[in-house]
mmCIF file of C-alpha atoms in Angstrom:
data_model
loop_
_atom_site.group_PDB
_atom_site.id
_atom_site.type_symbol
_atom_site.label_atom_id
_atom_site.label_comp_id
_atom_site.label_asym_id
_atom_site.label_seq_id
_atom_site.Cartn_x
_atom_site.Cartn_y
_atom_site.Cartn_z
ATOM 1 C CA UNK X 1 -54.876 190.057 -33.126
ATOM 2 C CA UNK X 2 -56.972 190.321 -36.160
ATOM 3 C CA UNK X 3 -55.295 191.405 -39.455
ATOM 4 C CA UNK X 4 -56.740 194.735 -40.698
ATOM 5 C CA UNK X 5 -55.023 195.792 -44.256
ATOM 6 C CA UNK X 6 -57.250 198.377 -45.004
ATOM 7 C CA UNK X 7 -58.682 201.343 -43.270
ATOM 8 C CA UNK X 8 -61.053 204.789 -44.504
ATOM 9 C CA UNK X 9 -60.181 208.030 -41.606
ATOM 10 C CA UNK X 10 -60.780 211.306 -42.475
ATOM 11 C CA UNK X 11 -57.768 213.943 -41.553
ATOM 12 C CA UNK X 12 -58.341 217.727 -41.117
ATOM 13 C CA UNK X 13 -55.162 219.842 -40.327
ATOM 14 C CA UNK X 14 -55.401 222.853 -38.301
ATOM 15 C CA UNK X 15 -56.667 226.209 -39.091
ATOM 16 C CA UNK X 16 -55.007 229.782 -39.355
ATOM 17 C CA UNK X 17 -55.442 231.630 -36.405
ATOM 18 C CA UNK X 18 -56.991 234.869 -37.057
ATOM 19 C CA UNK X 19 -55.228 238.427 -37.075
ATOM 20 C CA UNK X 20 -56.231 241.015 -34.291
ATOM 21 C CA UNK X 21 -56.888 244.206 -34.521
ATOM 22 C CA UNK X 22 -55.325 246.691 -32.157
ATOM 23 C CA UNK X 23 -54.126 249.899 -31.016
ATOM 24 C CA UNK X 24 -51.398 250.784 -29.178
ATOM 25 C CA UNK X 25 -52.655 252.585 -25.690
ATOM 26 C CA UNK X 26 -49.846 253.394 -23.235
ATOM 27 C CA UNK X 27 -49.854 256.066 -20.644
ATOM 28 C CA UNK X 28 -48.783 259.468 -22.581
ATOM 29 C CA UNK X 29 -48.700 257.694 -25.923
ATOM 30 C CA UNK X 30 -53.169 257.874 -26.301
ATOM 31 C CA UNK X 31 -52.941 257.645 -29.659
ATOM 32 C CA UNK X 32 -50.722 254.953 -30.844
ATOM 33 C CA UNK X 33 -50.284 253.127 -34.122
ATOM 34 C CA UNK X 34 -51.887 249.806 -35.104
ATOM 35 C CA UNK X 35 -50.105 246.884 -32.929
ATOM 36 C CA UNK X 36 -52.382 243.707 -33.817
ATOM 37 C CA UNK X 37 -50.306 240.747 -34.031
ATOM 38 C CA UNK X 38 -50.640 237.617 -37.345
ATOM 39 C CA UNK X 39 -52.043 234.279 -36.312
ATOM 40 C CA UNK X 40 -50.470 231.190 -36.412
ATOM 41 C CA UNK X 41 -50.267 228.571 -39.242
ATOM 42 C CA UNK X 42 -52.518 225.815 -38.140
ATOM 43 C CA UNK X 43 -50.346 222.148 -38.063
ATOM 44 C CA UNK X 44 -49.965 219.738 -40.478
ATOM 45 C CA UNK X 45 -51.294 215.913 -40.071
ATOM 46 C CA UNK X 46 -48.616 213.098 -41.224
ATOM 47 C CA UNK X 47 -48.858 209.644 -41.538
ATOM 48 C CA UNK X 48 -45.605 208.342 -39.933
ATOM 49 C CA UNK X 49 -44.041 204.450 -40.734
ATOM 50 C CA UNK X 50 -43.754 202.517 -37.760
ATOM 51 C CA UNK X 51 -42.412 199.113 -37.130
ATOM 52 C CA UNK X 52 -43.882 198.407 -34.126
ATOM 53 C CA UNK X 53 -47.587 198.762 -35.356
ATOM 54 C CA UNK X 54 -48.749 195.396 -37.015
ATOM 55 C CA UNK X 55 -51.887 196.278 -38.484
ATOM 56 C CA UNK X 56 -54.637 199.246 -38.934
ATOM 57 C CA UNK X 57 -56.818 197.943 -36.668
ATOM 58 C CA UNK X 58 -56.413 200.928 -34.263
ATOM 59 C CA UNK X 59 -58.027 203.283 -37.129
ATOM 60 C CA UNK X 60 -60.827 200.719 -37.448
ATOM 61 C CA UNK X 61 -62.381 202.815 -34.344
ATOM 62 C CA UNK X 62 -60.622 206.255 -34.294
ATOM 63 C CA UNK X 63 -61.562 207.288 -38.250
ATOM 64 C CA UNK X 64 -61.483 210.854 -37.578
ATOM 65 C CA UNK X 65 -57.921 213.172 -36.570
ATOM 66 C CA UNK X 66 -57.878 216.624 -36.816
ATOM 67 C CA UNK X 67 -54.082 218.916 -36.052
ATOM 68 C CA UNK X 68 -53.859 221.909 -33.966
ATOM 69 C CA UNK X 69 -55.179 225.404 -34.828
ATOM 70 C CA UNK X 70 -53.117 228.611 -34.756
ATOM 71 C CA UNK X 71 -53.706 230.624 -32.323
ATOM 72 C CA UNK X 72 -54.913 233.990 -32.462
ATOM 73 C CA UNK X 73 -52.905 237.212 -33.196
ATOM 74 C CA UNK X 74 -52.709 239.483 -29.591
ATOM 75 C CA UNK X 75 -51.910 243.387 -29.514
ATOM 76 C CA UNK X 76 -47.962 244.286 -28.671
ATOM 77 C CA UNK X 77 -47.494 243.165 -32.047
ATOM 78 C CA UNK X 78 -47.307 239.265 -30.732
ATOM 79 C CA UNK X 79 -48.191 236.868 -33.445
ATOM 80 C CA UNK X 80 -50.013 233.615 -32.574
ATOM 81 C CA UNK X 81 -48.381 230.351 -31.699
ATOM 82 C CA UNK X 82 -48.063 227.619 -34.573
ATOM 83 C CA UNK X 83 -51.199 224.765 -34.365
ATOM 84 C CA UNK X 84 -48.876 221.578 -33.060
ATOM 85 C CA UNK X 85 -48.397 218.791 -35.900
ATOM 86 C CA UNK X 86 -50.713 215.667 -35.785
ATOM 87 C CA UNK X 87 -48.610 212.510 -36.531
ATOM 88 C CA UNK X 88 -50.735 209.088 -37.222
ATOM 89 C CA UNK X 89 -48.806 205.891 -36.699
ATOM 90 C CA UNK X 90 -49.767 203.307 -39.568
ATOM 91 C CA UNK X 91 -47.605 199.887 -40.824
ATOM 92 C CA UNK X 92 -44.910 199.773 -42.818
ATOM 93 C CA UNK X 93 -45.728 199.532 -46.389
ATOM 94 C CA UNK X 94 -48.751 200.987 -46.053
ATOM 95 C CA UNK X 95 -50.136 203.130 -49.469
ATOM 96 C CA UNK X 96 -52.277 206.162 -48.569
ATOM 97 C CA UNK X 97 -54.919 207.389 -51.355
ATOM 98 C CA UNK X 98 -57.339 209.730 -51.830
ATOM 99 C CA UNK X 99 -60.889 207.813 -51.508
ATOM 100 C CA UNK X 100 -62.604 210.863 -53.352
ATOM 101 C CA UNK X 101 -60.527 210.870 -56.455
ATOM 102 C CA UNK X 102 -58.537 207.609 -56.075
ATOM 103 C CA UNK X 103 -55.004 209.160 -56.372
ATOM 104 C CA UNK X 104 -52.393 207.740 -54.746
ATOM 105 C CA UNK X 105 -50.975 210.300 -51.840
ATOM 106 C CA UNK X 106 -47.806 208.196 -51.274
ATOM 107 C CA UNK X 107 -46.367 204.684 -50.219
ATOM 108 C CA UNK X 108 -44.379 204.335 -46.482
ATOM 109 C CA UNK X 109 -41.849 201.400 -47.152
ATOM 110 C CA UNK X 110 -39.376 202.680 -44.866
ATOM 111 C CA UNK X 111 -39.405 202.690 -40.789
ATOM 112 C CA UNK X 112 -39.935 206.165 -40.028
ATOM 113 C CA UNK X 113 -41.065 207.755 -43.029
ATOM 114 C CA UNK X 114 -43.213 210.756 -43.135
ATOM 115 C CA UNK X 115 -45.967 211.636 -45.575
ATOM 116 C CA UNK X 116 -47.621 214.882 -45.336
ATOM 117 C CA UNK X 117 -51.415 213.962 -45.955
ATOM 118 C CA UNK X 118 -52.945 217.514 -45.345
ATOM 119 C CA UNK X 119 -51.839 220.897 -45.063
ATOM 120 C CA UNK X 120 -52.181 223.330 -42.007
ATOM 121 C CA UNK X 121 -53.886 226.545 -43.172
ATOM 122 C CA UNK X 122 -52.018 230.339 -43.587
ATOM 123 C CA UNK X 123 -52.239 232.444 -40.527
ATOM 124 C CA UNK X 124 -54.133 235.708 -41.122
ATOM 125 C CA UNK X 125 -53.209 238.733 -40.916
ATOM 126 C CA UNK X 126 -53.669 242.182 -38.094
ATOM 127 C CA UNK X 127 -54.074 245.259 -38.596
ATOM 128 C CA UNK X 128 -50.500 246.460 -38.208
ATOM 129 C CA UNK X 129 -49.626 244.772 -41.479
ATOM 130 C CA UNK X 130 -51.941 247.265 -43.327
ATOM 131 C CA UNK X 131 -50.560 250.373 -41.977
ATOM 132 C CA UNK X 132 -50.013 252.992 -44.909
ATOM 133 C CA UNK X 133 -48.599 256.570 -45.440
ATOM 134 C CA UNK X 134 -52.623 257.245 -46.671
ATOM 135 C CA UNK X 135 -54.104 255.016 -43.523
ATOM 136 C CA UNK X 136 -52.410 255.479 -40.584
ATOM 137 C CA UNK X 137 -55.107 253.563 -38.018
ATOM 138 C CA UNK X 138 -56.419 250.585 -40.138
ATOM 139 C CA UNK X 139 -59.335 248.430 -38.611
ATOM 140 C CA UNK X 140 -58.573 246.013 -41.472
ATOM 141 C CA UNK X 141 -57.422 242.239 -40.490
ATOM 142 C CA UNK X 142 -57.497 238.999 -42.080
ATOM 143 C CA UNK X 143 -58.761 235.104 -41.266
ATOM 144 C CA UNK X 144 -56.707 232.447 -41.011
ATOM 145 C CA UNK X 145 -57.587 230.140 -43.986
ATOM 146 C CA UNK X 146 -59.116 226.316 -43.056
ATOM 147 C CA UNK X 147 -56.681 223.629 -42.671
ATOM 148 C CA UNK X 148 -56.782 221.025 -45.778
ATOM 149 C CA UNK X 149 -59.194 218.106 -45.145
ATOM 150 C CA UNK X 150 -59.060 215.219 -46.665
ATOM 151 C CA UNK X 151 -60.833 211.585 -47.091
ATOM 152 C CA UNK X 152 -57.955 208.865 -47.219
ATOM 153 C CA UNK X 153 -57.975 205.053 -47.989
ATOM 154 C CA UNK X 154 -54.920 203.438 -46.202
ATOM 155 C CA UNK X 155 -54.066 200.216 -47.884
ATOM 156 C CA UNK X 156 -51.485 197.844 -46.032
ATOM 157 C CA UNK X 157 -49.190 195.585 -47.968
ATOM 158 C CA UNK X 158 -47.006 192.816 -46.474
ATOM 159 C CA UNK X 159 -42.931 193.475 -46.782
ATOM 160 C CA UNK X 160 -42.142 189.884 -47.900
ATOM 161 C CA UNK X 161 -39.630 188.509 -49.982
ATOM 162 C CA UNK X 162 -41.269 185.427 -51.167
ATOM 163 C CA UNK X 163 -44.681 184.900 -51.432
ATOM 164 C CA UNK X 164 -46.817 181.825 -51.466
ATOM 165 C CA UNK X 165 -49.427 181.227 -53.832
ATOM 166 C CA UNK X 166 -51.744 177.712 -54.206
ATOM 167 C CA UNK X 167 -55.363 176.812 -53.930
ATOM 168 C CA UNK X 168 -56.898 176.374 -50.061
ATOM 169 C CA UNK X 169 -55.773 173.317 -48.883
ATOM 170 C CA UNK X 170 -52.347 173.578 -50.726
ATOM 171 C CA UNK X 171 -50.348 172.956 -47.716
ATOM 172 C CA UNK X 172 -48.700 176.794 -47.120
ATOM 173 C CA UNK X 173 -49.297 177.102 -43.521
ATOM 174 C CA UNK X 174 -47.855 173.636 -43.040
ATOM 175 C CA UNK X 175 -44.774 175.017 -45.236
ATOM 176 C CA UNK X 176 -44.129 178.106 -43.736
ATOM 177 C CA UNK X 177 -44.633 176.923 -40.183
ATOM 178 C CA UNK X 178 -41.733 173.756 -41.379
ATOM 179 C CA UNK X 179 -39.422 176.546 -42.685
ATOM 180 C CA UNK X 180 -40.190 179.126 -40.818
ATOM 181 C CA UNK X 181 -40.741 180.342 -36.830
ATOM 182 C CA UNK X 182 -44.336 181.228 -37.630
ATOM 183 C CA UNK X 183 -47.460 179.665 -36.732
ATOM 184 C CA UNK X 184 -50.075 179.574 -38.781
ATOM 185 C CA UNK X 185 -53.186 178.077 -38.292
ATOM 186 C CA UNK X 186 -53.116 174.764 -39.683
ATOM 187 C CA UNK X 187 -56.616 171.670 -40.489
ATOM 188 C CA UNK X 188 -57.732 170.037 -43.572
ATOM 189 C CA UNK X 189 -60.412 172.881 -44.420
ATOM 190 C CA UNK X 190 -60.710 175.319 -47.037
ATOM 191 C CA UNK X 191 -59.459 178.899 -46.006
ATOM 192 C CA UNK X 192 -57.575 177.979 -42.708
ATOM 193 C CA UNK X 193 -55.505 180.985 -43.447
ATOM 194 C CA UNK X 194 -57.819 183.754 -42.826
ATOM 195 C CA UNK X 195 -55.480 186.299 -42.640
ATOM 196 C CA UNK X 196 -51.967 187.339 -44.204
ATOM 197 C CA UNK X 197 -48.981 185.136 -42.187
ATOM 198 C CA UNK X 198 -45.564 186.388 -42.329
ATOM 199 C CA UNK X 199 -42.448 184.218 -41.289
ATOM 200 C CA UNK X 200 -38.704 184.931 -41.271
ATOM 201 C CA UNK X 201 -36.822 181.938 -42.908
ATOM 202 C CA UNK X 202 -33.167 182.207 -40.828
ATOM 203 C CA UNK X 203 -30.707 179.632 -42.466
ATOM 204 C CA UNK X 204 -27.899 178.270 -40.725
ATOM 205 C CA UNK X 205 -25.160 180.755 -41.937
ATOM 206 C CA UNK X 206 -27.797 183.675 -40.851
ATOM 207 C CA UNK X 207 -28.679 184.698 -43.919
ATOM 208 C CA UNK X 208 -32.568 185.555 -43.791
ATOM 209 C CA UNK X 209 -35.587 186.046 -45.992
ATOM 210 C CA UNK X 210 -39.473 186.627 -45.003
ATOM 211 C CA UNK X 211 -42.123 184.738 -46.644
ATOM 212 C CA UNK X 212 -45.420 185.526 -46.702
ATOM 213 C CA UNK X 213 -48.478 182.880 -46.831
ATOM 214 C CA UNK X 214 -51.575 184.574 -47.804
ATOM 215 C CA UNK X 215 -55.295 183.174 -47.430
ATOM 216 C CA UNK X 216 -55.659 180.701 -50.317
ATOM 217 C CA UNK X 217 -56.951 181.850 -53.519
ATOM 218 C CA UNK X 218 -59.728 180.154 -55.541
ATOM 219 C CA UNK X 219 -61.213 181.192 -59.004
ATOM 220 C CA UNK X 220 -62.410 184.448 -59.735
ATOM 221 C CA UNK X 221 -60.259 186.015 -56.582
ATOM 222 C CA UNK X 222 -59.237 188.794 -58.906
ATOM 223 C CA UNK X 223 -62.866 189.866 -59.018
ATOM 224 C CA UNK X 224 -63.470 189.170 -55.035
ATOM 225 C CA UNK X 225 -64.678 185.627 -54.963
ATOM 226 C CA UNK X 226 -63.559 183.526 -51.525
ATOM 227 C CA UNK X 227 -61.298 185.371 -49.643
ATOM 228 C CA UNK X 228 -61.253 188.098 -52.142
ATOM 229 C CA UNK X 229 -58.643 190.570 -53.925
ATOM 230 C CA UNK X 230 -58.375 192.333 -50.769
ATOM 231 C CA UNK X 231 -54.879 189.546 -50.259
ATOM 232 C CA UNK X 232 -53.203 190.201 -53.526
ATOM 233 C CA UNK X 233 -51.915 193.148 -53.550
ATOM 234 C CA UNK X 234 -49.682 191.323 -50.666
ATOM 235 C CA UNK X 235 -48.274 189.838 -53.229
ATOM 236 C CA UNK X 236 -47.037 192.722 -55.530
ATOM 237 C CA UNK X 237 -43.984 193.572 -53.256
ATOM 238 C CA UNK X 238 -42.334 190.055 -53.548
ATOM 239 C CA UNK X 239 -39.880 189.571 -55.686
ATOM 240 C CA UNK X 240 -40.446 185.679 -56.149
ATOM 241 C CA UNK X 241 -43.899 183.505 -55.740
ATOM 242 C CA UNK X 242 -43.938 180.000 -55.075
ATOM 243 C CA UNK X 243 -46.722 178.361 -56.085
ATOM 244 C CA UNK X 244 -47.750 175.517 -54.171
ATOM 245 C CA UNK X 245 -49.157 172.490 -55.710
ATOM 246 C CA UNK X 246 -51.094 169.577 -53.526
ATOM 247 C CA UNK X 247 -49.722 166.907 -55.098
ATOM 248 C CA UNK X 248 -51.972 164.443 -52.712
ATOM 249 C CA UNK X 249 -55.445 166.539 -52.221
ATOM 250 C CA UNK X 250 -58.037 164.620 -50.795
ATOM 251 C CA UNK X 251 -60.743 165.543 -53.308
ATOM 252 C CA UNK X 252 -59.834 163.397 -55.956
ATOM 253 C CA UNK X 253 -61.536 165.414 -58.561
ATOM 254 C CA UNK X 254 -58.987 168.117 -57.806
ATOM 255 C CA UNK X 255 -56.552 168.345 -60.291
ATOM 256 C CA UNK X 256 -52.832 169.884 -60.067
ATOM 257 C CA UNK X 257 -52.350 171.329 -63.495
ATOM 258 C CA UNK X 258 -55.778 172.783 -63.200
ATOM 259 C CA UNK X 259 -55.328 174.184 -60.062
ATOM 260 C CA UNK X 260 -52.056 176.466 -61.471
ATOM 261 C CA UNK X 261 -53.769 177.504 -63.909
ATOM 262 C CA UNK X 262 -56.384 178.849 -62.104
ATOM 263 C CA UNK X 263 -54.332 180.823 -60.005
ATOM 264 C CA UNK X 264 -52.039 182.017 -62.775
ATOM 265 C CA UNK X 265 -55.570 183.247 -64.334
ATOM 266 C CA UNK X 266 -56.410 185.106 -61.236
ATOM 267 C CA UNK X 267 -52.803 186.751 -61.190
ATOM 268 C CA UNK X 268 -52.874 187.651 -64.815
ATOM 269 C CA UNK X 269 -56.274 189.624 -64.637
ATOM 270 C CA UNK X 270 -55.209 191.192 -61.401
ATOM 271 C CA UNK X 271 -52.566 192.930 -62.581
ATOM 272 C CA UNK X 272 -49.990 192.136 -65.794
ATOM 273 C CA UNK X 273 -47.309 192.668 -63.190
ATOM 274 C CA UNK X 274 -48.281 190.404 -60.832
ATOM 275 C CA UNK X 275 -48.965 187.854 -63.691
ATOM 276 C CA UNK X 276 -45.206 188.004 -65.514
ATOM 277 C CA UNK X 277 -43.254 187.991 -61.901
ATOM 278 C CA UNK X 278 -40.772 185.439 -61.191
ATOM 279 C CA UNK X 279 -42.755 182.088 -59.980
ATOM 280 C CA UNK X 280 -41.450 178.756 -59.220
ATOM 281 C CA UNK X 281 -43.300 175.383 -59.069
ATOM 282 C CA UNK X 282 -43.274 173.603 -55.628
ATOM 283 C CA UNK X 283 -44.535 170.125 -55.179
ATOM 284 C CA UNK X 284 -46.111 169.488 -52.489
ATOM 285 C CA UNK X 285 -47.204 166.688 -49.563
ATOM 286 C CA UNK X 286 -44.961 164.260 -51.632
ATOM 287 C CA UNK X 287 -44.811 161.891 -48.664
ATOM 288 C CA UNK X 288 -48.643 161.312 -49.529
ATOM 289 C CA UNK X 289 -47.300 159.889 -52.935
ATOM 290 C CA UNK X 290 -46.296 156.015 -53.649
ATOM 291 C CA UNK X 291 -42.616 156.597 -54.669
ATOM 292 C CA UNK X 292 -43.041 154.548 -57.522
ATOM 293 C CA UNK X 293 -45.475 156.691 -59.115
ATOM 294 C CA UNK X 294 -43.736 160.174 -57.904
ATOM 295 C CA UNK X 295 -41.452 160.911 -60.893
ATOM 296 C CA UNK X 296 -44.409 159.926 -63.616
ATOM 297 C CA UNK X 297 -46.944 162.267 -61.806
ATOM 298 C CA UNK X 298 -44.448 164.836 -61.327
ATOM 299 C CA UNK X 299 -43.092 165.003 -64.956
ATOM 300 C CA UNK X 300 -46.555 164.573 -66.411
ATOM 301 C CA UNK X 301 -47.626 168.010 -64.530
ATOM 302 C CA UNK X 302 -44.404 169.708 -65.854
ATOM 303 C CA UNK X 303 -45.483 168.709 -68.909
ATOM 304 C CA UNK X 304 -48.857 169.776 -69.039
ATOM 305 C CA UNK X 305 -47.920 173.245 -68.187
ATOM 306 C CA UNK X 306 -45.378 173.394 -70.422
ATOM 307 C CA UNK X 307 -43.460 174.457 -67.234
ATOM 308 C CA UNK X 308 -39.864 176.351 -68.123
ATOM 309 C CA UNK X 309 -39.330 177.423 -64.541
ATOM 310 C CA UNK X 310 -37.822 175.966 -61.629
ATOM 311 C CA UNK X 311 -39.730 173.184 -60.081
ATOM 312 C CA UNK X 312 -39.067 171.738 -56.432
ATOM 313 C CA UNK X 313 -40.772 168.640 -54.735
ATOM 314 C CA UNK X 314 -41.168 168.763 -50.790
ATOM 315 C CA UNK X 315 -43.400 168.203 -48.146
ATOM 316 C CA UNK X 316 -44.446 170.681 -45.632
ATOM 317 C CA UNK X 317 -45.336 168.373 -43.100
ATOM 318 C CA UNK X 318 -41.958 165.949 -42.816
ATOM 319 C CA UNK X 319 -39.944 168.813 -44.240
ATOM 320 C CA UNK X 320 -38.488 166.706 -46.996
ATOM 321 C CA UNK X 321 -36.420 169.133 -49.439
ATOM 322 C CA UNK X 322 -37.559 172.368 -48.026
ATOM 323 C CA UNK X 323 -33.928 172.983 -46.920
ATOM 324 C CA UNK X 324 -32.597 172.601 -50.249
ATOM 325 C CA UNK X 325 -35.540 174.810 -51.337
ATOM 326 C CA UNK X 326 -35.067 177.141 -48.768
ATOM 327 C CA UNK X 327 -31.301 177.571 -49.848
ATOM 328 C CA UNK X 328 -31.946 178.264 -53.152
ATOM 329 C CA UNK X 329 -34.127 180.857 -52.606
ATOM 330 C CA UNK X 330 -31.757 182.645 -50.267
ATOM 331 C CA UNK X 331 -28.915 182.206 -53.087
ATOM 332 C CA UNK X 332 -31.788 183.693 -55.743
ATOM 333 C CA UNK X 333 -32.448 186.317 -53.534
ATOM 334 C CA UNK X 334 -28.276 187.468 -52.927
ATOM 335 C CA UNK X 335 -28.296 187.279 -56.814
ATOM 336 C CA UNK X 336 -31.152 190.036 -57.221
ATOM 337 C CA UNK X 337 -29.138 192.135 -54.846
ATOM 338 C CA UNK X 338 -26.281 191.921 -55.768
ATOM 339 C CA UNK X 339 -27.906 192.854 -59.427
ATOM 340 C CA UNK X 340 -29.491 195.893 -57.985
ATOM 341 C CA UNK X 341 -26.257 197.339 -55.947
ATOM 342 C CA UNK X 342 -24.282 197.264 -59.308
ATOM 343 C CA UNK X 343 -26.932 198.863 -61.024
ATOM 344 C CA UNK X 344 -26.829 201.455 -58.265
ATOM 345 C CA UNK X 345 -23.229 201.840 -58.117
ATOM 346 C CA UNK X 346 -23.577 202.467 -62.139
ATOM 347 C CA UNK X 347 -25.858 204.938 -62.002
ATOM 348 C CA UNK X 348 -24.210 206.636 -59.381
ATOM 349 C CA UNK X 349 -20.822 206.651 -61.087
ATOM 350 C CA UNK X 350 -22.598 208.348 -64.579
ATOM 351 C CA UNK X 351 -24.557 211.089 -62.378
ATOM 352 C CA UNK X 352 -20.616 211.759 -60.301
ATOM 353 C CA UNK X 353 -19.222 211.945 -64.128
ATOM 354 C CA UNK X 354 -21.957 213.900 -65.619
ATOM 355 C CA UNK X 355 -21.759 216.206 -62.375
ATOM 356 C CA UNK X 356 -17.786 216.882 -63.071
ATOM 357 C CA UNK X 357 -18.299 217.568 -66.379
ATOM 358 C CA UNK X 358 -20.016 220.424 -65.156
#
C-alpha cells in the first residue's frame, strides 16, 4: 500500500434544525396556545485514533465529510431529533491543523482518542418559547445556526522509538530488515526507501522496541530537496536516532564524516529539537572493510567529529554486532522509562500532598 502522511479534507458539522411555528387545534379547544416544538442541535464531526488504519490514503479520495443536521421542530410541542455525530478514522499519531490559519487543532497519540474538529450548530427555537403575558399567540421562531466548517491539514507521524537517520545508500533497510521482522525494499540505488518503514525489534527476553527507517536524507532536505521534509517530522517522536554511516560506499568520493555532518545540518535547521536529541553513531557495512584498516578508519571518523556519543560498528547485511546494538538500545530505552515513571510518581505524590493540605 502506498504511504500517505499527509492529507487536506474539509469537515462541515451539521446544522440546527429550525423551530416551528404552531398552534394548538383540538376539537373544542379552537383556539389553543402556541405548541411549535425547538430543533435539534446538528452533530459534531471527530477525528477518532485508530490502530487498524495504516495510512491517510483513504482521505486522498473522500476530502469532503459533512455530520447530520437537526431536524426540524413539529407542533405538540415535539422538539427535533439531534443531527447523528460524524466520526473520521485517521492513524495514530496523526496532528490535525487548521490549513487557513495554521493552528494546530490537536495531536491523536493514543488508540481511540477523540478530537472534536467542528462543532454542530444550536437548534432554533418555536414559537412556544416566546409566549408572553403581553403576546399570547406569537408567530415568532428562530433558525438553527450553521454547523462549524472547517479546512484541516492532517499530518501523520510514525510512533517509533528509534529512528534511523544516514545518507541514501547508508544501509537502513538492510539494518532494520537484519534486526527487525520488516521488509524493506532493499538495491544499491539512491532512495530505495521511498516511503516511511516501521519494524518491531523483539529481543529474546521479549522486551520490544519499534524502529523506524525513513527515506534517506540528502542536503538541503530541511528545505525539500530529494525526498523532502515531508519524512522528518517522523523523526520528532523518537526518543533516540541512530545515524547510520556507510563505512564502505561505493562512490569513493563519498566521505563518512561529511556525510554526518550533512545530515546533522539538515536536523539542526529543521527544528533545534530535532537537532539536540539523543543520537548515536553506527558504523556500518564493516564486513566491506579490510580488518586491518577497521580500527584506524573508525577512530579517525570519531575524531573528526569530535564525536562524544556512543558509537557502534555493525553490518546490516551479516548482522555482525547488531545484537549487542540492539540490546543496548532496549537497556537505554528501560532507563528513559523508568526516568519518566519516577518523575510521574513525584509529581503525583506533591499534587496528593498539596491536595491534603487543603
Amino acid at each position: 500500500m502506498k504511504f500517505v502522511d499527509e492529507a487536506k479534507i474539509t469537515v462541515v458539522a451539521g446544522g440546527g434544525g429550525n423551530g416551528c411555528l404552531s398552534f394548538r387545534r383540538e376539537k373544542y379547544i379552537p383556539f389553543g396556545g402556541p405548541d411549535g416544538g425547538d430543533g435539534g442541535d446538528g452533530g459534531d464531526l471527530y477525528l477518532i485514533a485508530d490502530k487498524q488504519v495504516n495510512t491517510l490514503i483513504d482521505l486522498r479520495y473522500k476530502r469532503h465529510f459533512k455530520a447530520e443536521r437537526g431536524e426540524h421542530g413539529q407542533g405538540k410541542l415535539s422538539s427535533g431529533s439531534r443531527g447523528d455525530d460524524l466520526f473520521i478514522k485517521v492513524p495514530v499519531g496523526t496532528e490535525a491543523w487548521d490549513d487557513d490559519t495554521d493552528e494546530l487543532i490537536g495531536d491523536l497519540t493514543k488508540e481511540g482518542e477523540e478530537l472534536l474538529v467542528a462543532k454542530g450548530g444550536w437548534h432554533g427555537l418555536g414559537n412556544s418559547r416566546y409566549k408572553s403575558s403581553t403576546n399570547r399567540a406569537p408567530r415568532q421562531t428562530s433558525n438553527g445556526t450553521p454547523g462549524e466548517e472547517r479546512s484541516l491539514r492532517l499530518e501523520m507521524k510514525l510512533l517509533a522509538d528509534v529512528g534511523l537517520l544516514g545518507l541514501p545508500n547508508a544501509g537502513k533497510s538492510t539494518f532494520i530488515r537484519q534486526v527487525s521482522a520488516a521488509q524493506p525494499k532493499v538495491a544499491n540505488y539512491p532512495f530505495t526507501t521511498l516511503y516511511p518503514n516501521l519494524g518491531v525489534v523483539t529481543m529474546k527476553d521479549v522486551r520490544s522496541f519499534v524502529i523506524a527507517d525513513v527515506p534517506g536524507l540528502v542536503e538541503g532536505a530541511a528545505d525539500g530537496a530529494g525526498l523532502g521534509i515531508q519524512f522528518l517530522r517522523h523523526l520528532t517522536r523518537t526518543r533516540l536516532l541512530l545515524h547510520m554511516v556507510d563505512m564502505a560506499p561505493a562512490d569513493v568520493k563519498q566521505d563518512p564524516v561529511e556525510s554526518v555532518r550533512i545530515i546533522n545540518k539538515e536536523l539542526e535547521k529543521y527544528s533545534d529539537a530535532l537537532g539536540s536529541q539523543d543520537q548515536w553513531l553506527v558504523l556500518n557495512k564493516m564486513d566491506l572493510v579490510p580488518e586491518d584498516i577497521r580500527d584506524e578508519l573508525c577512530q579517525d571518523v570519531i575524531d573528526q567529529l569530535n564525536w562524544q556519543g556512543k558509537v557502534f560498528r555493525v553490518s546490516g547485511q551479516s548482522g555482525e554486532d547488531c545484537d549487542q546494538l540492539c540490546g543496548e538500545i532496549m537497556d537505554y530505552l528501560d532507563d528513559l522509562n523508568e526516568a519518566e515513571q519516577a518523575k510521574e510518581d513525584e509529581e503525583q505524590a506533591a499534587l496528593k500532598a498539596e491536595l491534603a493540605k487543603d
